[in-house]
Coordinates of C-alpha atoms and ligand atoms in Angstrom, one line a residue:
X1 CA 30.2 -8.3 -19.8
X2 CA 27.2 -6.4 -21.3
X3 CA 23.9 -6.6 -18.5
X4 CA 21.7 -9.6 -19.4
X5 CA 18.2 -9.5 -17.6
X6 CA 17.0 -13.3 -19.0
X7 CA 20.4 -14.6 -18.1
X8 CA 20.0 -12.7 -14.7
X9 CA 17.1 -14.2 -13.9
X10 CA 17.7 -17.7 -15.3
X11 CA 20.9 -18.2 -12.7
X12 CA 18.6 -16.7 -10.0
X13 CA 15.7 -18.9 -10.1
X14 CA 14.7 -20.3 -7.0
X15 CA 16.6 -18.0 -4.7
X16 CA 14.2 -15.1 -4.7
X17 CA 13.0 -15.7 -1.3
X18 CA 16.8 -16.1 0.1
X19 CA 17.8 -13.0 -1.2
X20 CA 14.8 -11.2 -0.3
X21 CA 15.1 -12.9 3.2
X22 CA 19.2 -11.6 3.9
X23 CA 18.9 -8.2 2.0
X24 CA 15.0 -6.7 1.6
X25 CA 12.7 -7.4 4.3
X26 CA 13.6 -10.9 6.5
X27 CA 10.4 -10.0 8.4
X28 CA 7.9 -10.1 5.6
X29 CA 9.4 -13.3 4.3
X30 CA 9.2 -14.9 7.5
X31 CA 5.1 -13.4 7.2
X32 CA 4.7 -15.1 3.9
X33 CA 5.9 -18.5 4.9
X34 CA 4.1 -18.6 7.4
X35 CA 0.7 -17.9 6.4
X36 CA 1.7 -19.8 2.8
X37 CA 2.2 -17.3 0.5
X38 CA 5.8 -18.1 -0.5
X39 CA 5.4 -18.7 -3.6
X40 CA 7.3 -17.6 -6.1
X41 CA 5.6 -16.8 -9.4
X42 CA 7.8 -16.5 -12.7
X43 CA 4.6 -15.4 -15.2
X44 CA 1.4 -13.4 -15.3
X45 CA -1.0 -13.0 -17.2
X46 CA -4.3 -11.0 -17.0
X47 CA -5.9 -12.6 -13.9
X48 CA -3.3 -15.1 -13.4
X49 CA -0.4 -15.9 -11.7
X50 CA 1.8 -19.0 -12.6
X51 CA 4.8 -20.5 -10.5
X52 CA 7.9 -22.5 -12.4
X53 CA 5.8 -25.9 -11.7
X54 CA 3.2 -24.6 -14.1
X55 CA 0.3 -24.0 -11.1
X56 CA -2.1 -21.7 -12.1
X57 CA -3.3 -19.0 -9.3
X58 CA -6.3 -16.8 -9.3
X59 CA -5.5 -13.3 -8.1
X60 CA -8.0 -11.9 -6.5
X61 CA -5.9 -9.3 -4.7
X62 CA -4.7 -7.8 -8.0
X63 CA -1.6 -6.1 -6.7
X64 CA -3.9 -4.2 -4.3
X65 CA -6.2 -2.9 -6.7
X66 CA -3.5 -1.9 -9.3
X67 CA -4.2 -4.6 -11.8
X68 CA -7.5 -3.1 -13.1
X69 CA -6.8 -4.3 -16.7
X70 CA -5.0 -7.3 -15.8
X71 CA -1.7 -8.4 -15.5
X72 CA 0.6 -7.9 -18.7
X73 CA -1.7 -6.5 -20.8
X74 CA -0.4 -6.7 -24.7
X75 CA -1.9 -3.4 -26.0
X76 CA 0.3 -2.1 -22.8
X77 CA 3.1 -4.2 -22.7
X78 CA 3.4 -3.1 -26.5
X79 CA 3.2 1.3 -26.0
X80 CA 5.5 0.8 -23.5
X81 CA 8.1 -1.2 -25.8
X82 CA 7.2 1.4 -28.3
X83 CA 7.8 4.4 -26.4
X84 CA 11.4 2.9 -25.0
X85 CA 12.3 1.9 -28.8
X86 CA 11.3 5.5 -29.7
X87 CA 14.4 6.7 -28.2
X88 CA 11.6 9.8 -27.0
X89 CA 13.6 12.3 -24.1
X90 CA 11.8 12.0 -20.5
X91 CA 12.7 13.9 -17.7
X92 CA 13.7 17.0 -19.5
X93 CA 12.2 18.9 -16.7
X94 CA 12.6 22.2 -18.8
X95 CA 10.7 21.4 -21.4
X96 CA 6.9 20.4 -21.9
X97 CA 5.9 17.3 -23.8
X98 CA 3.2 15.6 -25.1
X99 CA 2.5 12.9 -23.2
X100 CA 1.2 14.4 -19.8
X101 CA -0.7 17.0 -22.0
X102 CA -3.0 14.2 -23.2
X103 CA -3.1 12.3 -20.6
X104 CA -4.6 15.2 -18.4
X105 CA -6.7 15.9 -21.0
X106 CA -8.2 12.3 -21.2
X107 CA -8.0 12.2 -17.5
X108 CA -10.4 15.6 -17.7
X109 CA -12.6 14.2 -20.1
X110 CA -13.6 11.1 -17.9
X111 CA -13.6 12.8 -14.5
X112 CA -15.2 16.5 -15.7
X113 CA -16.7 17.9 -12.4
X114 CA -14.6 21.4 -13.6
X115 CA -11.2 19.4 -12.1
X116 CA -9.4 21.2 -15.0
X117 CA -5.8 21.1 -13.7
X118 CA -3.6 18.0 -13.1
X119 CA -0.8 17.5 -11.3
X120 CA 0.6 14.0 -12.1
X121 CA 2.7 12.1 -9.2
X122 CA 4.2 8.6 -8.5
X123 CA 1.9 7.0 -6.5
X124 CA -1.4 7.2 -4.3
X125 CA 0.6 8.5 -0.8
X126 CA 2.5 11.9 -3.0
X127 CA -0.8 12.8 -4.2
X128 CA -2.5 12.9 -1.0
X129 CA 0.5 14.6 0.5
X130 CA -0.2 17.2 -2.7
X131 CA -3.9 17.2 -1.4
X132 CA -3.2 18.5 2.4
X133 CA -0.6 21.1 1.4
X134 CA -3.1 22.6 -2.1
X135 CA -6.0 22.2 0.7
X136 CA -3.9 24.3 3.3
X137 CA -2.5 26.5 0.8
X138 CA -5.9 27.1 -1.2
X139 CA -8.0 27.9 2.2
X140 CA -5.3 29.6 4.2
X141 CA -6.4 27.5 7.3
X142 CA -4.9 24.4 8.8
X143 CA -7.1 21.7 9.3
X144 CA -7.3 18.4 7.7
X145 CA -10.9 16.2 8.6
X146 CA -10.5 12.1 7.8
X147 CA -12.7 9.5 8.8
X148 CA -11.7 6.8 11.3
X149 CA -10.9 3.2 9.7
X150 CA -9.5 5.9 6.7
X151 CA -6.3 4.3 4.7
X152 CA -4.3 7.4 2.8
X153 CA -0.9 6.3 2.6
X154 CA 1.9 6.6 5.0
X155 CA 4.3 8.4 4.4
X156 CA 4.3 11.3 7.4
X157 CA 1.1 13.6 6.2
X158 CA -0.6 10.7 5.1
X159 CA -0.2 8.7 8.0
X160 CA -1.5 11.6 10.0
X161 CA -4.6 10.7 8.9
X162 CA -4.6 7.1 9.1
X163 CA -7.5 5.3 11.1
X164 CA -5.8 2.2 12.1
X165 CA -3.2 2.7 15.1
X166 CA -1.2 -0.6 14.3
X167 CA 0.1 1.7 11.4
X168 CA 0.5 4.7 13.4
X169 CA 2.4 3.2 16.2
X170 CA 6.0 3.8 16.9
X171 CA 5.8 7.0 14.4
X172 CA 4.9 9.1 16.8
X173 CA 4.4 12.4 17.4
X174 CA 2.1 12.9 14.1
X175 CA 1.9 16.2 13.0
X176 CA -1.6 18.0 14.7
X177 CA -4.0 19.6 12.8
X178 CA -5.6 16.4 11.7
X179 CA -8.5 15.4 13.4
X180 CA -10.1 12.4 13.1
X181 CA -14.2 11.6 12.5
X182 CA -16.4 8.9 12.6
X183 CA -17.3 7.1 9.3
X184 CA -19.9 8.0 7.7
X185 CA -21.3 10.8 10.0
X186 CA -22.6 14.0 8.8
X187 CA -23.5 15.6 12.2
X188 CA -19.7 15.4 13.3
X189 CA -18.6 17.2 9.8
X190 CA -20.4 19.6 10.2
X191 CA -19.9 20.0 13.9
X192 CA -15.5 20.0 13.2
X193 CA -16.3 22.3 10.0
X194 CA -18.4 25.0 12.6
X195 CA -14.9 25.8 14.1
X196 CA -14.1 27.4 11.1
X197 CA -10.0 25.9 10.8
X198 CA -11.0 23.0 8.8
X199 CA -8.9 23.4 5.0
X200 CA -9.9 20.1 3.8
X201 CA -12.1 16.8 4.4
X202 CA -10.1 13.8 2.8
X203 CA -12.6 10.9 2.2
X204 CA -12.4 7.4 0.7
X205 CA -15.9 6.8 -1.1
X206 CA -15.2 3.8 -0.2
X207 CA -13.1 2.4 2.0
X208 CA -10.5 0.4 1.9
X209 CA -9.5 -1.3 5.2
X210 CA -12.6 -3.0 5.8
X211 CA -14.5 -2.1 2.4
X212 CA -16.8 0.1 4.4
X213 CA -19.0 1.8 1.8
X214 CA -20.8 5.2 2.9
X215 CA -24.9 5.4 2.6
X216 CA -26.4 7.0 -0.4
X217 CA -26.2 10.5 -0.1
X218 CA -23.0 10.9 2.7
X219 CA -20.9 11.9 -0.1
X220 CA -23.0 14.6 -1.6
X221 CA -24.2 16.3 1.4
X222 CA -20.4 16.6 2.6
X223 CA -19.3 18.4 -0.3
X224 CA -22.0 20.3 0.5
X225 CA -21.4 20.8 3.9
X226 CA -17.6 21.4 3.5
X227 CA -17.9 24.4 0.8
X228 CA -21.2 26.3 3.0
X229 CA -17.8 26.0 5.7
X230 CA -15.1 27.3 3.2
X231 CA -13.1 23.6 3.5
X232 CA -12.3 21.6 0.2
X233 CA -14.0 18.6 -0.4
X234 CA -11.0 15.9 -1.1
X235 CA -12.0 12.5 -2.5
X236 CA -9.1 10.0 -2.4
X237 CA -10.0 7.6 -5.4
X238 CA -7.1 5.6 -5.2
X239 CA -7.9 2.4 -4.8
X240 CA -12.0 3.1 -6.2
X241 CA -11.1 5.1 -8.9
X242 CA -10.1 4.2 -12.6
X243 CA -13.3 1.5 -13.3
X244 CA -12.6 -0.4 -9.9
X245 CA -16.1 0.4 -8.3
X246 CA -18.3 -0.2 -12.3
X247 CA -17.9 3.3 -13.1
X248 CA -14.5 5.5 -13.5
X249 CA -15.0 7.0 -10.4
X250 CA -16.8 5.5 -7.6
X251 CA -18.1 9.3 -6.8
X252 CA -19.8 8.9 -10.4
X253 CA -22.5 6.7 -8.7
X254 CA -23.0 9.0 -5.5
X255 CA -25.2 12.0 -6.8
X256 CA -24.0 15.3 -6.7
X257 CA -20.7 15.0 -5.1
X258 CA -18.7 18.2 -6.1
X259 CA -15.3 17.3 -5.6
X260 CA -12.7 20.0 -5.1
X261 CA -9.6 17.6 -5.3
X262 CA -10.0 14.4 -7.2
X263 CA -6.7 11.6 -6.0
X264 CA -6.0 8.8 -8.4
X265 CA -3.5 6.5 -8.3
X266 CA -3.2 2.5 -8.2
X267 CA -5.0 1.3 -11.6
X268 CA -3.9 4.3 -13.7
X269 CA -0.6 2.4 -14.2
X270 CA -1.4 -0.9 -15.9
X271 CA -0.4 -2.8 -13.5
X272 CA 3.6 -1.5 -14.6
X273 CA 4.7 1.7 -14.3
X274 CA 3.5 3.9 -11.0
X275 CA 1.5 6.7 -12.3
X276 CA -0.9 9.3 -10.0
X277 CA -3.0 12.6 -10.5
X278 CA -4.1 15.0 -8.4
X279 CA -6.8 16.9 -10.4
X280 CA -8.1 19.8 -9.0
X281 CA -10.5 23.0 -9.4
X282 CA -8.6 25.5 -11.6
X283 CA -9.2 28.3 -8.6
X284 CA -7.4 25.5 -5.8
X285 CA -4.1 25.3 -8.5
X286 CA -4.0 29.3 -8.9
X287 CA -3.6 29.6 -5.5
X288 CA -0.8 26.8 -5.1
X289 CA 1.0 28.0 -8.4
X290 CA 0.3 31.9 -8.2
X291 CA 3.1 33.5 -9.5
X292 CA 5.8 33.0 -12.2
X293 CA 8.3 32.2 -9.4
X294 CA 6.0 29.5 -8.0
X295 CA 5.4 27.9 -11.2
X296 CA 6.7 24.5 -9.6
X297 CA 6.4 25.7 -5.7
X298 CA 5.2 21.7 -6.1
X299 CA 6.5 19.3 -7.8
X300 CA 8.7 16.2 -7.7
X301 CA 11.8 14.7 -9.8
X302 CA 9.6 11.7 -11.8
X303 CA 6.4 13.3 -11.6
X304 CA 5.6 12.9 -15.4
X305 CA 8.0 10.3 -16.6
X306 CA 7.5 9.3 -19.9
X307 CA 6.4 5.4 -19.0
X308 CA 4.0 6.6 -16.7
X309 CA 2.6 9.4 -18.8
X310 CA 2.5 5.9 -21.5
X311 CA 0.9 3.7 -18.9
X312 CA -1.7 5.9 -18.0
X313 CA -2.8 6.4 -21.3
X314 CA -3.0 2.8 -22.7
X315 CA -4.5 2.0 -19.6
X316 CA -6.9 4.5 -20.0
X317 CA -7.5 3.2 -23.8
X318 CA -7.7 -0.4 -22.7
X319 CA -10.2 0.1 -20.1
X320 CA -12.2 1.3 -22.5
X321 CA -11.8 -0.8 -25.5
X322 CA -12.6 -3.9 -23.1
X323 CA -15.8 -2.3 -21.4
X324 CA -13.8 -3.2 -17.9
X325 CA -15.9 -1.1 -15.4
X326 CA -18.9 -2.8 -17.1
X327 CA -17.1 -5.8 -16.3
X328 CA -16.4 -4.9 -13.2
X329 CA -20.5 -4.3 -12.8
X330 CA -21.7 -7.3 -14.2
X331 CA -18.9 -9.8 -12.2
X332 CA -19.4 -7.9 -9.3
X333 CA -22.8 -8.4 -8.9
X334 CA -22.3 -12.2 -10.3
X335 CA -19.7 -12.4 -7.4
X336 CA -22.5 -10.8 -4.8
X337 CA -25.3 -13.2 -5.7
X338 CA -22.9 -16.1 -5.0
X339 CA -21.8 -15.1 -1.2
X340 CA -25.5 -13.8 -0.5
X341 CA -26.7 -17.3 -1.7
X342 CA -24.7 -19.4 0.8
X343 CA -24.8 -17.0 3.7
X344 CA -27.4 -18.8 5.4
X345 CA -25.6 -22.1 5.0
X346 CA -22.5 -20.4 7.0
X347 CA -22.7 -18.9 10.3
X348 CA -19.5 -17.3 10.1
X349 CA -20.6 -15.3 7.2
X350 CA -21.7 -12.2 8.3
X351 CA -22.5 -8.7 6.2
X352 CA -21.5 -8.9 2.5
X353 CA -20.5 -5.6 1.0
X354 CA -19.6 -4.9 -2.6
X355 CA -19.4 -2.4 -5.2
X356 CA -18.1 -3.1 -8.8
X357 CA -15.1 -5.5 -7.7
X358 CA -14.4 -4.3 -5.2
X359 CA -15.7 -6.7 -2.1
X360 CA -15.8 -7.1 1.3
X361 CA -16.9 -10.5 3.2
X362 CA -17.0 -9.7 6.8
X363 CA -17.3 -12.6 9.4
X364 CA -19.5 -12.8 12.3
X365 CA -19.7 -14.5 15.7
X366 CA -21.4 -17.7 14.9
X367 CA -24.1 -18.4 17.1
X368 CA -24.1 -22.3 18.3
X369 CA -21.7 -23.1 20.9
X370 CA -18.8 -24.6 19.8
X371 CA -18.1 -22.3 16.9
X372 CA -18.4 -19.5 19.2
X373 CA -16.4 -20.5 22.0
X374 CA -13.5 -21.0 19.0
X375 CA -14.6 -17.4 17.7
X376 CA -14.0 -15.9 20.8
X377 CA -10.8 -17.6 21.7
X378 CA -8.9 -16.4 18.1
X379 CA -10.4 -13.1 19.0
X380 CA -8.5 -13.4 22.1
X381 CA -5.7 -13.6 20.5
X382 CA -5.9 -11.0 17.4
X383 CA -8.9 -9.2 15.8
X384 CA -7.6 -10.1 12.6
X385 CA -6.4 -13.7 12.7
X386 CA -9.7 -15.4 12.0
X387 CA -9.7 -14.1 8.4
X388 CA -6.5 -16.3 8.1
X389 CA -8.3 -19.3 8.0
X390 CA -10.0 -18.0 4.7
X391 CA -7.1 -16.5 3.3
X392 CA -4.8 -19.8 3.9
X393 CA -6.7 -22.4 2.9
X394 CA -8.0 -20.8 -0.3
X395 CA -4.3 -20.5 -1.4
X396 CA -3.1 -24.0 0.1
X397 CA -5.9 -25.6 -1.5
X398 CA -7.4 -23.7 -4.3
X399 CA -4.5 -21.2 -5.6
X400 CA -6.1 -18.6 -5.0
X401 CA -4.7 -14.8 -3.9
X402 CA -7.1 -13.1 -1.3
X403 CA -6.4 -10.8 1.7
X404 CA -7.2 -9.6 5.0
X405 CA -8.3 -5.8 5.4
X406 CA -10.2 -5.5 8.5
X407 CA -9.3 -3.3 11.9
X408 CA -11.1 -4.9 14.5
X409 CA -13.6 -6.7 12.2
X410 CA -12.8 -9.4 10.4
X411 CA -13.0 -8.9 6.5
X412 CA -11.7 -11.1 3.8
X413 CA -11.1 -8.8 0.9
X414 CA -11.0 -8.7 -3.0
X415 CA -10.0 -6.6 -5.6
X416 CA -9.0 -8.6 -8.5
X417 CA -8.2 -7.2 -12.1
X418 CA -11.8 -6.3 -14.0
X419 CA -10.9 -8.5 -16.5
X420 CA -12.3 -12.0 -14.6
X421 CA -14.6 -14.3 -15.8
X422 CA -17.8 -15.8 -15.1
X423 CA -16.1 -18.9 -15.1
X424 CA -13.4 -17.3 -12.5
X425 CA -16.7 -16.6 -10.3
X426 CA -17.5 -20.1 -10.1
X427 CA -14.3 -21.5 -9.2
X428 CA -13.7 -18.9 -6.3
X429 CA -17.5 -19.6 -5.3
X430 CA -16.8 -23.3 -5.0
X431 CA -13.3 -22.8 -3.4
X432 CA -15.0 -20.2 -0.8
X433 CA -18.0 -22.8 0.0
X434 CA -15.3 -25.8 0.8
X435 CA -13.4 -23.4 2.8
X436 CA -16.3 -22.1 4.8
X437 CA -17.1 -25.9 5.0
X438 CA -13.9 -26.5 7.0
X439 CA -14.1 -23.4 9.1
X440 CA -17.5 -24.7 10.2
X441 CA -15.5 -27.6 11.6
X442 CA -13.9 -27.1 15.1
X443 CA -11.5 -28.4 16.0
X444 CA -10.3 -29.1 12.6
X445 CA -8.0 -28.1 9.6
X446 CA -8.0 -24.9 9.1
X447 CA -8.0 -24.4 13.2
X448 CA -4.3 -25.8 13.3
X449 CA -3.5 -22.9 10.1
X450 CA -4.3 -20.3 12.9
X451 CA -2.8 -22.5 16.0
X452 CA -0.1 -22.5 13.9
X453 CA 0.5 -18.2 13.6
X454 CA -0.7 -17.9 16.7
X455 CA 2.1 -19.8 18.4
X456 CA 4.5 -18.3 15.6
X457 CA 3.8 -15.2 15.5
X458 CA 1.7 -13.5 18.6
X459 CA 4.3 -13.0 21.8
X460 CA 3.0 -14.1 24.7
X461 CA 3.1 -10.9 26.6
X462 CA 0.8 -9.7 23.2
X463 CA -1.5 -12.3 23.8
X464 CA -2.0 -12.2 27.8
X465 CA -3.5 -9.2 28.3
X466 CA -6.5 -9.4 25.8
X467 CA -6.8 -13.3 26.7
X468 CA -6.9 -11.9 30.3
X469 CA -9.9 -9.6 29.5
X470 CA -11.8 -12.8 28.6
X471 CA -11.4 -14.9 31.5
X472 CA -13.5 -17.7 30.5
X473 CA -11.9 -18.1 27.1
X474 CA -8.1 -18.1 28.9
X475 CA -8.0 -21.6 29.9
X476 CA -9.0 -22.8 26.3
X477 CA -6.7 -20.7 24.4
X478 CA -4.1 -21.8 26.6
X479 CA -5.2 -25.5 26.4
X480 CA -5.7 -25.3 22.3
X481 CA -2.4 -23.6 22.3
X482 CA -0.4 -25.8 24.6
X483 CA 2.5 -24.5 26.4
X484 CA 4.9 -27.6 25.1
X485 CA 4.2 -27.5 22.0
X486 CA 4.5 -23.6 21.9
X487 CA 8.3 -24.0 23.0
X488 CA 9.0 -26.6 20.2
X489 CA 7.3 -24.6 17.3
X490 CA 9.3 -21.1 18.3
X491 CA 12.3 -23.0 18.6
X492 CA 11.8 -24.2 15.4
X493 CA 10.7 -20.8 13.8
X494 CA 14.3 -19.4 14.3
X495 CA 16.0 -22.6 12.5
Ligands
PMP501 N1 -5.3 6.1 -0.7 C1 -5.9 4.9 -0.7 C2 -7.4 4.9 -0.7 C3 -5.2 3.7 -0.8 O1 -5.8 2.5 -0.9 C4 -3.8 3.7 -0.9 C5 -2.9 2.5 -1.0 N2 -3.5 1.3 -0.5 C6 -3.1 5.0 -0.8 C7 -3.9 6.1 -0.7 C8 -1.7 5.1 -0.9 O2 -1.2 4.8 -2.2 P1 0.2 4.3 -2.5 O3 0.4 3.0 -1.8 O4 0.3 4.2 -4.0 O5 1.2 5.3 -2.0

């Protein structure tokens, strides 16, 4: 019997989350239950999401930032069809074709900043892994400089410089030569560059975990600072890059940043195929590929597959055909006003931080009594567990995506395709306000969502110690979380 994908899927429906449960990741499904994000969607469409039912969802996560031209794009959908009805050879590997010639080309055209060489990879975490070893290889010196609260990836070099332990636990040892800096702080650049090891500084312009955005001017006076100390000057535009932030890069509204390594990723692929580029300063690549015999001294199997290579450049053409970073302006901002405007309504709300769309809402401790007590106890428990209380009830009760991406602070984020809607804005506004409505209610509601994965998912020997540190919150954690009732809802968790 020949393969049949519709019929595939047709005799599948419904089981997704069983099979993903018994042979991909039982852990993650038992995550998404949990906090209510089982769903299980069977079409998409731009900035939508739809479930067999017919419920429309707003995605405000946008696959983490890879949907910048929406889901299912037509104009992307169709080169892709094209190219696989063109019968056109990929992955030759001894040959050159078109296709990654003019994508670097357009790439090199948008980004300019003299990053004339590209090296295309398959996602974010490869290119930054291509970044550290060019960066070692260019300088002859072994250190790499990221900030603290920094997200790069994970696989082993990456991870090396990740800012948020939970990610680095367990992995241990990382490799050395990374040291870490605080965010956003000049005088400690230039104090680590003084030693005179330092190959590279890897920097977010913004970043992710947390949407922490550097002041004016950090940027520029880094790149600075990093070539007077012979280092390269790395941005990591993954997640920013490709219209996110209102421009193509987020560097493009920073002043005179002079980039020595420019990372992409994320967007690039249309939301379809993964797709990433390292583009770099023609004087890094001669040192990386030097000689004839080095030619590919880098490289990887599916590097410049033909779909990608595709991807990339629809997605490059429909960003522009749309006006989507102007989009991304203009929403954004739209988006901004909104929060700002109710922020003295909501004590919770605390600093609002945004850029294009990409946008952090961070939470603060409330100040009346009651609401802080409450604040303090869920901190007990987890750092990140009061954004939970956003997250759930604006998917329970609004259909709508959003995440967490805080360390220690509290941040709902967002990051939805660039092709949302004024009308879009006013439904998430009105959904946030009725959810920050509810929060503002203790006990209440959306309380008993984080009761709920706090008896589920926190282990008791977790949740001691930092309960113990706040000795005056320990007998009301304990009481809210009730020791009887914790029994029945674990026993039940493992049904
Ligand atoms: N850098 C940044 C800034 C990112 O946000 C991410 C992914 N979240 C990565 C690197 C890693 O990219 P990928 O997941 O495609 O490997």
């Amino acid at each position: 019997m020949s393969f049949d994908l519709a019929q595939l899927q047709a005799t599948h429906r419904g089981a997704a989350q069983s099979l993903h449960r018994d042979h991909v990741n039982p852990k993650w499904m038992q995550a998404l239950k949990l906090i209510g994000f089982d769903h299980e969607y069977v079409r998409a469409e731009s900035q939508y999401l739809w479930d067999a039912k017919g419920n429309r969802y707003l995605d405000m996560i946008g696959g983490y930032a890879v949907c910048n031209v929406g889901r299912n794009h037509p104009v992307i959908r169709k080169a892709l069809t094209d190219f696989l009805a063109s019968q056109t050879p990929s992955m030759v590997q001894f040959d050159a074709s078109i296709l990654p010639g003019l994508l670097a080309r357009q790439l090199k055209g948008r980004v300019g900043r003299d990053l004339d060489r590209v090296f295309f990879t398959n996602s974010g975490t490869e290119g930054i892994e291509a970044a550290i070893k060019f960066s070692r290889c260019a300088t002859g010196r072994p250190t790499m400089l990221y900030e603290k609260g920094a997200f790069h990836g994970l696989s082993t070099g990456a991870l090396a410089m990740n800012g948020c332990e939970s990610f680095r636990s367990g992995f241990e040892p990382h490799p050395k030569d990374f040291r870490a800096l605080p965010f956003n702080d000049l005088v400690s650049l230039e104090r680590e560059l003084a030693r005179g090891d330092v190959a590279g500084f890897v920097v977010e312009p913004i970043q992710g975990k947390g949407v922490n955005v550097h002041s004016y001017g950090f940027l520029a006076e880094a790149s600075a600072l990093c070539h007077r100390h012979g280092a390269l000057f790395v941005v990591d535009e993954v997640q920013t890059g490709v219209g996110r932030t209102g421009s193509f890069l987020a560097i493009d509204q920073e002043g005179a940043v002079e980039p020595d390594i420019v990372v992409l990723s994320k967007g690039l692929s249309g939301g379809y195929v993964p797709v990433g580029a390292v583009m770099t300063k023609t004087a890094v690549w001669d040192k990386v590929f030097s000689r004839l015999d080095r030619a590919i001294v880098h490289s990887s199997t599916f590097h410049m597959s033909g779909l990608a290579m595709v991807a990339g450049l629809a997605t490059l053409s429909v960003l522009e055909d749309e006006r989507l970073a102007e989009n991304a302006t203009q929403i954004g901002a739209l988006l901004r006003n909104g929060l700002e405007a109710m922020k003295p309504r909501f004590e919770f709300i605390g600093a609002i931080r945004q850029r294009g769309l990409m946008i952090g809402i961070e939470f603060a401790k409330p100040s009346s009594l009651t609401l802080r007590m409450a604040w303090r106890m869920i901190h007990a428990l987890d750092d990140n567990l009061f954004t939970q209380a956003v997250t759930i009830p604006l998917m329970q009760d609004h259909r709508i995506l959003s995440q967490v991406a805080g360390h220690a602070i509290p941040v709902l984020k967002l990051t939805p395709p660039l092709t949302i809607s004024s009308d879009d804005v006013t439904d998430f506004l009105g959904a946030f306000e009725k959810t920050m409505i509810g929060i503002h209610r203790f006990p209440g509601p959306a309380w008993d969502a984080l009761r709920r994965i706090a008896l589920n998912s926190l282990r008791p020997n977790n949740a001691a110690p930092k309960i113990a540190q706040e000795l005056d919150v320990h007998q009301a954690a304990s009481e809210w979380l009730g020791e009887s009732d914790t029994t029945d809802q674990r026993t039940d968790s493992r049904k």
